[in-house]
């Protein structure tokens, strides 16, 4: 079973959503290097063989460095998403960090036949901790350059900190999830209306 939420329709936003508010408390879902590997594995950014190899063979110092870098980068991505969701320009340091990660990429791309179609497939060489963050930097870059930035939204529940990329046809998505925040906010506004009209006494 998957450990991480997939509600954002964007890899980098799903990654930001690994630190969430639950019942008013902030909950960290990337607590250690294993959690980071698990997130990348569930996102198909690394294979089970690579995850197993890094978990077993990378020294603790490298694992800790990867975790620290990943959490710092997540803070920067969160600032990026906050700015985009408010239609504000980006903080320059986020762009710098994205570009630094992109500049370090190692590996190659190949063309693979998939049925009657052809697919580009990336082969990444993961030699140092920062290499693990490359897919997240690429996702942020494609959101900025190829996506519609106005569709980066924060959940309409003021007590919720989840972001998503609104892929609905009319771009009317307001909630991280209808089942949780959507219903809660609807019930709240219903109760408020009832109070205002005095029918709820
Ligand atoms: Zn929400």
CSV table of C-alpha atoms and ligand atoms in Angstrom, one decimal:
chain,number,residue,atom,x,y,z
A,1,UNK,CA,0.0,0.0,0.0
A,2,UNK,CA,1.2,3.5,-0.8
A,3,UNK,CA,2.4,5.5,2.2
A,4,UNK,CA,2.2,9.0,0.6
A,5,UNK,CA,-0.7,11.0,-0.6
A,6,UNK,CA,-1.1,11.6,-4.4
A,7,UNK,CA,-3.6,14.3,-4.7
A,8,UNK,CA,-1.6,17.1,-6.4
A,9,UNK,CA,-1.3,15.9,-10.0
A,10,UNK,CA,2.3,17.1,-9.9
A,11,UNK,CA,5.4,15.4,-8.5
A,12,UNK,CA,6.9,18.4,-6.8
A,13,UNK,CA,3.6,19.5,-5.3
A,14,UNK,CA,3.0,15.9,-4.0
A,15,UNK,CA,6.5,16.2,-2.5
A,16,UNK,CA,5.6,19.5,-0.8
A,17,UNK,CA,2.5,17.7,0.6
A,18,UNK,CA,4.7,15.3,2.6
A,19,UNK,CA,4.6,17.8,5.5
A,20,UNK,CA,0.9,18.3,6.3
A,21,UNK,CA,-1.5,19.6,8.9
A,22,UNK,CA,-3.6,17.0,10.6
A,23,UNK,CA,-6.1,18.2,13.2
A,24,UNK,CA,-4.1,21.4,13.6
A,25,UNK,CA,-0.8,19.7,14.0
A,26,UNK,CA,2.0,19.7,11.5
A,27,UNK,CA,2.9,16.1,10.6
A,28,UNK,CA,6.3,15.2,9.0
A,29,UNK,CA,6.0,12.2,6.6
A,30,UNK,CA,9.7,12.3,5.5
A,31,UNK,CA,11.3,11.6,8.9
A,32,UNK,CA,14.3,9.7,7.6
A,33,UNK,CA,16.3,8.6,4.5
A,34,UNK,CA,14.1,5.5,4.1
A,35,UNK,CA,11.0,7.7,3.9
A,36,UNK,CA,12.7,9.8,1.2
A,37,UNK,CA,13.5,6.6,-0.8
A,38,UNK,CA,10.0,5.4,-0.3
A,39,UNK,CA,8.5,8.6,-1.7
A,40,UNK,CA,10.8,8.5,-4.8
A,41,UNK,CA,10.0,4.8,-5.2
A,42,UNK,CA,6.3,5.3,-5.0
A,43,UNK,CA,6.7,8.1,-7.6
A,44,UNK,CA,8.6,5.7,-9.9
A,45,UNK,CA,11.6,8.1,-9.8
A,46,UNK,CA,13.9,5.2,-8.6
A,47,UNK,CA,13.6,1.5,-9.0
A,48,UNK,CA,13.2,-0.9,-6.0
A,49,UNK,CA,16.7,-2.2,-6.8
A,50,UNK,CA,18.2,1.3,-6.6
A,51,UNK,CA,16.3,2.1,-3.4
A,52,UNK,CA,17.5,-1.1,-1.8
A,53,UNK,CA,21.1,-0.5,-2.9
A,54,UNK,CA,21.1,3.1,-1.6
A,55,UNK,CA,19.4,2.1,1.7
A,56,UNK,CA,22.0,-0.7,2.3
A,57,UNK,CA,25.2,0.7,0.9
A,58,UNK,CA,25.2,4.5,1.2
A,59,UNK,CA,27.1,5.5,4.4
A,60,UNK,CA,25.1,7.3,7.1
A,61,UNK,CA,26.8,10.6,6.3
A,62,UNK,CA,25.6,10.5,2.7
A,63,UNK,CA,22.1,9.4,3.8
A,64,UNK,CA,21.9,12.3,6.3
A,65,UNK,CA,23.1,14.7,3.7
A,66,UNK,CA,20.5,13.6,1.2
A,67,UNK,CA,17.7,13.9,3.8
A,68,UNK,CA,18.9,17.4,4.9
A,69,UNK,CA,19.1,18.6,1.3
A,70,UNK,CA,15.7,17.1,0.5
A,71,UNK,CA,14.0,18.8,3.4
A,72,UNK,CA,15.7,22.2,2.7
A,73,UNK,CA,14.7,21.9,-1.0
A,74,UNK,CA,11.1,21.1,0.1
A,75,UNK,CA,11.0,24.3,2.0
A,76,UNK,CA,12.1,26.2,-1.1
A,77,UNK,CA,9.5,24.4,-3.2
A,78,UNK,CA,6.9,25.3,-0.7
A,79,UNK,CA,7.8,28.9,-1.0
A,80,UNK,CA,7.6,28.6,-4.8
A,81,UNK,CA,4.1,27.0,-4.6
A,82,UNK,CA,3.0,29.7,-2.1
A,83,UNK,CA,4.1,32.4,-4.6
A,84,UNK,CA,2.5,30.7,-7.6
A,85,UNK,CA,-0.8,30.1,-5.8
A,86,UNK,CA,-0.9,33.9,-5.0
A,87,UNK,CA,0.3,34.9,-8.6
A,88,UNK,CA,3.4,36.4,-7.2
A,89,UNK,CA,6.9,36.2,-8.6
A,90,UNK,CA,9.3,33.6,-7.4
A,91,UNK,CA,12.0,34.1,-4.8
A,92,UNK,CA,15.3,34.1,-6.7
A,93,UNK,CA,17.0,31.6,-4.4
A,94,UNK,CA,14.5,28.9,-5.4
A,95,UNK,CA,15.4,29.3,-9.0
A,96,UNK,CA,19.1,29.2,-8.2
A,97,UNK,CA,18.6,25.9,-6.3
A,98,UNK,CA,16.5,24.4,-9.1
A,99,UNK,CA,19.2,25.4,-11.6
A,100,UNK,CA,22.0,24.1,-9.5
A,101,UNK,CA,20.3,20.7,-9.2
A,102,UNK,CA,19.6,20.6,-13.0
A,103,UNK,CA,23.2,21.5,-13.7
A,104,UNK,CA,24.5,18.5,-11.8
A,105,UNK,CA,22.5,15.9,-13.6
A,106,UNK,CA,24.2,12.8,-14.8
A,107,UNK,CA,22.8,10.1,-17.0
A,108,UNK,CA,21.3,9.7,-20.4
A,109,UNK,CA,18.0,9.5,-22.2
A,110,UNK,CA,17.0,6.7,-24.5
A,111,UNK,CA,14.1,5.9,-26.8
A,112,UNK,CA,12.1,2.8,-26.0
A,113,UNK,CA,9.4,1.1,-28.0
A,114,UNK,CA,6.1,0.8,-26.1
A,115,UNK,CA,3.5,-1.0,-28.1
A,116,UNK,CA,3.1,1.1,-31.2
A,117,UNK,CA,4.5,4.2,-29.6
A,118,UNK,CA,8.0,5.4,-28.6
A,119,UNK,CA,8.9,6.7,-25.2
A,120,UNK,CA,11.7,8.8,-23.9
A,121,UNK,CA,13.2,7.1,-20.9
A,122,UNK,CA,15.7,8.7,-18.5
A,123,UNK,CA,18.5,6.8,-17.0
A,124,UNK,CA,19.8,8.6,-14.0
A,125,UNK,CA,23.2,8.0,-12.3
A,126,UNK,CA,22.8,8.4,-8.6
A,127,UNK,CA,26.2,8.9,-7.2
A,128,UNK,CA,25.8,11.7,-4.6
A,129,UNK,CA,22.9,12.7,-2.3
A,130,UNK,CA,21.8,15.7,-4.5
A,131,UNK,CA,21.3,13.4,-7.5
A,132,UNK,CA,18.2,12.1,-5.7
A,133,UNK,CA,16.6,15.5,-5.8
A,134,UNK,CA,16.9,15.9,-9.6
A,135,UNK,CA,13.5,14.5,-10.5
A,136,UNK,CA,11.9,17.0,-8.0
A,137,UNK,CA,13.9,19.9,-9.6
A,138,UNK,CA,12.8,18.7,-13.1
A,139,UNK,CA,9.2,18.6,-12.0
A,140,UNK,CA,9.4,22.2,-10.6
A,141,UNK,CA,11.1,23.3,-13.8
A,142,UNK,CA,8.4,21.8,-16.0
A,143,UNK,CA,5.7,23.3,-13.7
A,144,UNK,CA,7.3,26.8,-14.2
A,145,UNK,CA,8.1,26.6,-17.9
A,146,UNK,CA,5.5,24.2,-19.4
A,147,UNK,CA,2.6,24.2,-16.9
A,148,UNK,CA,0.0,26.9,-16.4
A,149,UNK,CA,1.3,28.6,-13.3
A,150,UNK,CA,-2.2,29.9,-12.4
A,151,UNK,CA,-3.4,26.4,-11.8
A,152,UNK,CA,-1.1,25.9,-8.8
A,153,UNK,CA,-3.5,26.2,-6.0
A,154,UNK,CA,-3.6,25.8,-2.2
A,155,UNK,CA,-6.5,24.0,-0.6
A,156,UNK,CA,-9.4,26.4,0.2
A,157,UNK,CA,-9.5,25.2,3.8
A,158,UNK,CA,-7.5,27.9,5.7
A,159,UNK,CA,-6.4,25.2,8.1
A,160,UNK,CA,-5.0,22.9,5.4
A,161,UNK,CA,-1.6,23.4,3.8
A,162,UNK,CA,-1.9,21.1,0.8
A,163,UNK,CA,-1.1,22.2,-2.8
A,164,UNK,CA,-2.3,20.8,-6.1
A,165,UNK,CA,-2.2,21.4,-9.8
A,166,UNK,CA,-5.8,21.9,-11.0
A,167,UNK,CA,-6.3,19.7,-13.9
A,168,UNK,CA,-10.2,19.8,-13.8
A,169,UNK,CA,-11.8,20.8,-17.1
A,170,UNK,CA,-13.1,24.1,-15.9
A,171,UNK,CA,-10.3,24.7,-13.4
A,172,UNK,CA,-12.7,24.9,-10.5
A,173,UNK,CA,-11.0,22.6,-8.1
A,174,UNK,CA,-10.9,24.2,-4.6
A,175,UNK,CA,-10.0,21.4,-2.2
A,176,UNK,CA,-7.2,19.0,-1.7
A,177,UNK,CA,-9.9,16.4,-1.3
A,178,UNK,CA,-13.7,16.6,-1.5
A,179,UNK,CA,-14.0,13.9,1.2
A,180,UNK,CA,-12.0,15.8,3.8
A,181,UNK,CA,-11.6,19.6,3.4
A,182,UNK,CA,-14.4,20.0,0.8
A,183,UNK,CA,-17.1,18.5,3.0
A,184,UNK,CA,-15.8,20.2,6.1
A,185,UNK,CA,-15.9,23.6,4.5
A,186,UNK,CA,-19.3,23.0,3.1
A,187,UNK,CA,-20.7,21.9,6.5
A,188,UNK,CA,-19.0,25.0,8.0
A,189,UNK,CA,-20.6,27.4,5.6
A,190,UNK,CA,-24.0,25.7,6.0
A,191,UNK,CA,-23.8,26.1,9.8
A,192,UNK,CA,-22.7,29.7,9.4
A,193,UNK,CA,-25.7,30.4,7.1
A,194,UNK,CA,-28.0,28.7,9.5
A,195,UNK,CA,-26.7,30.8,12.4
A,196,UNK,CA,-27.0,34.0,10.3
A,197,UNK,CA,-30.6,33.3,9.5
A,198,UNK,CA,-31.4,32.2,13.0
A,199,UNK,CA,-32.7,28.9,12.0
A,200,UNK,CA,-30.2,26.9,13.8
A,201,UNK,CA,-31.3,27.8,17.3
B,1,LIG,ZN1,-7.3,20.5,2.3
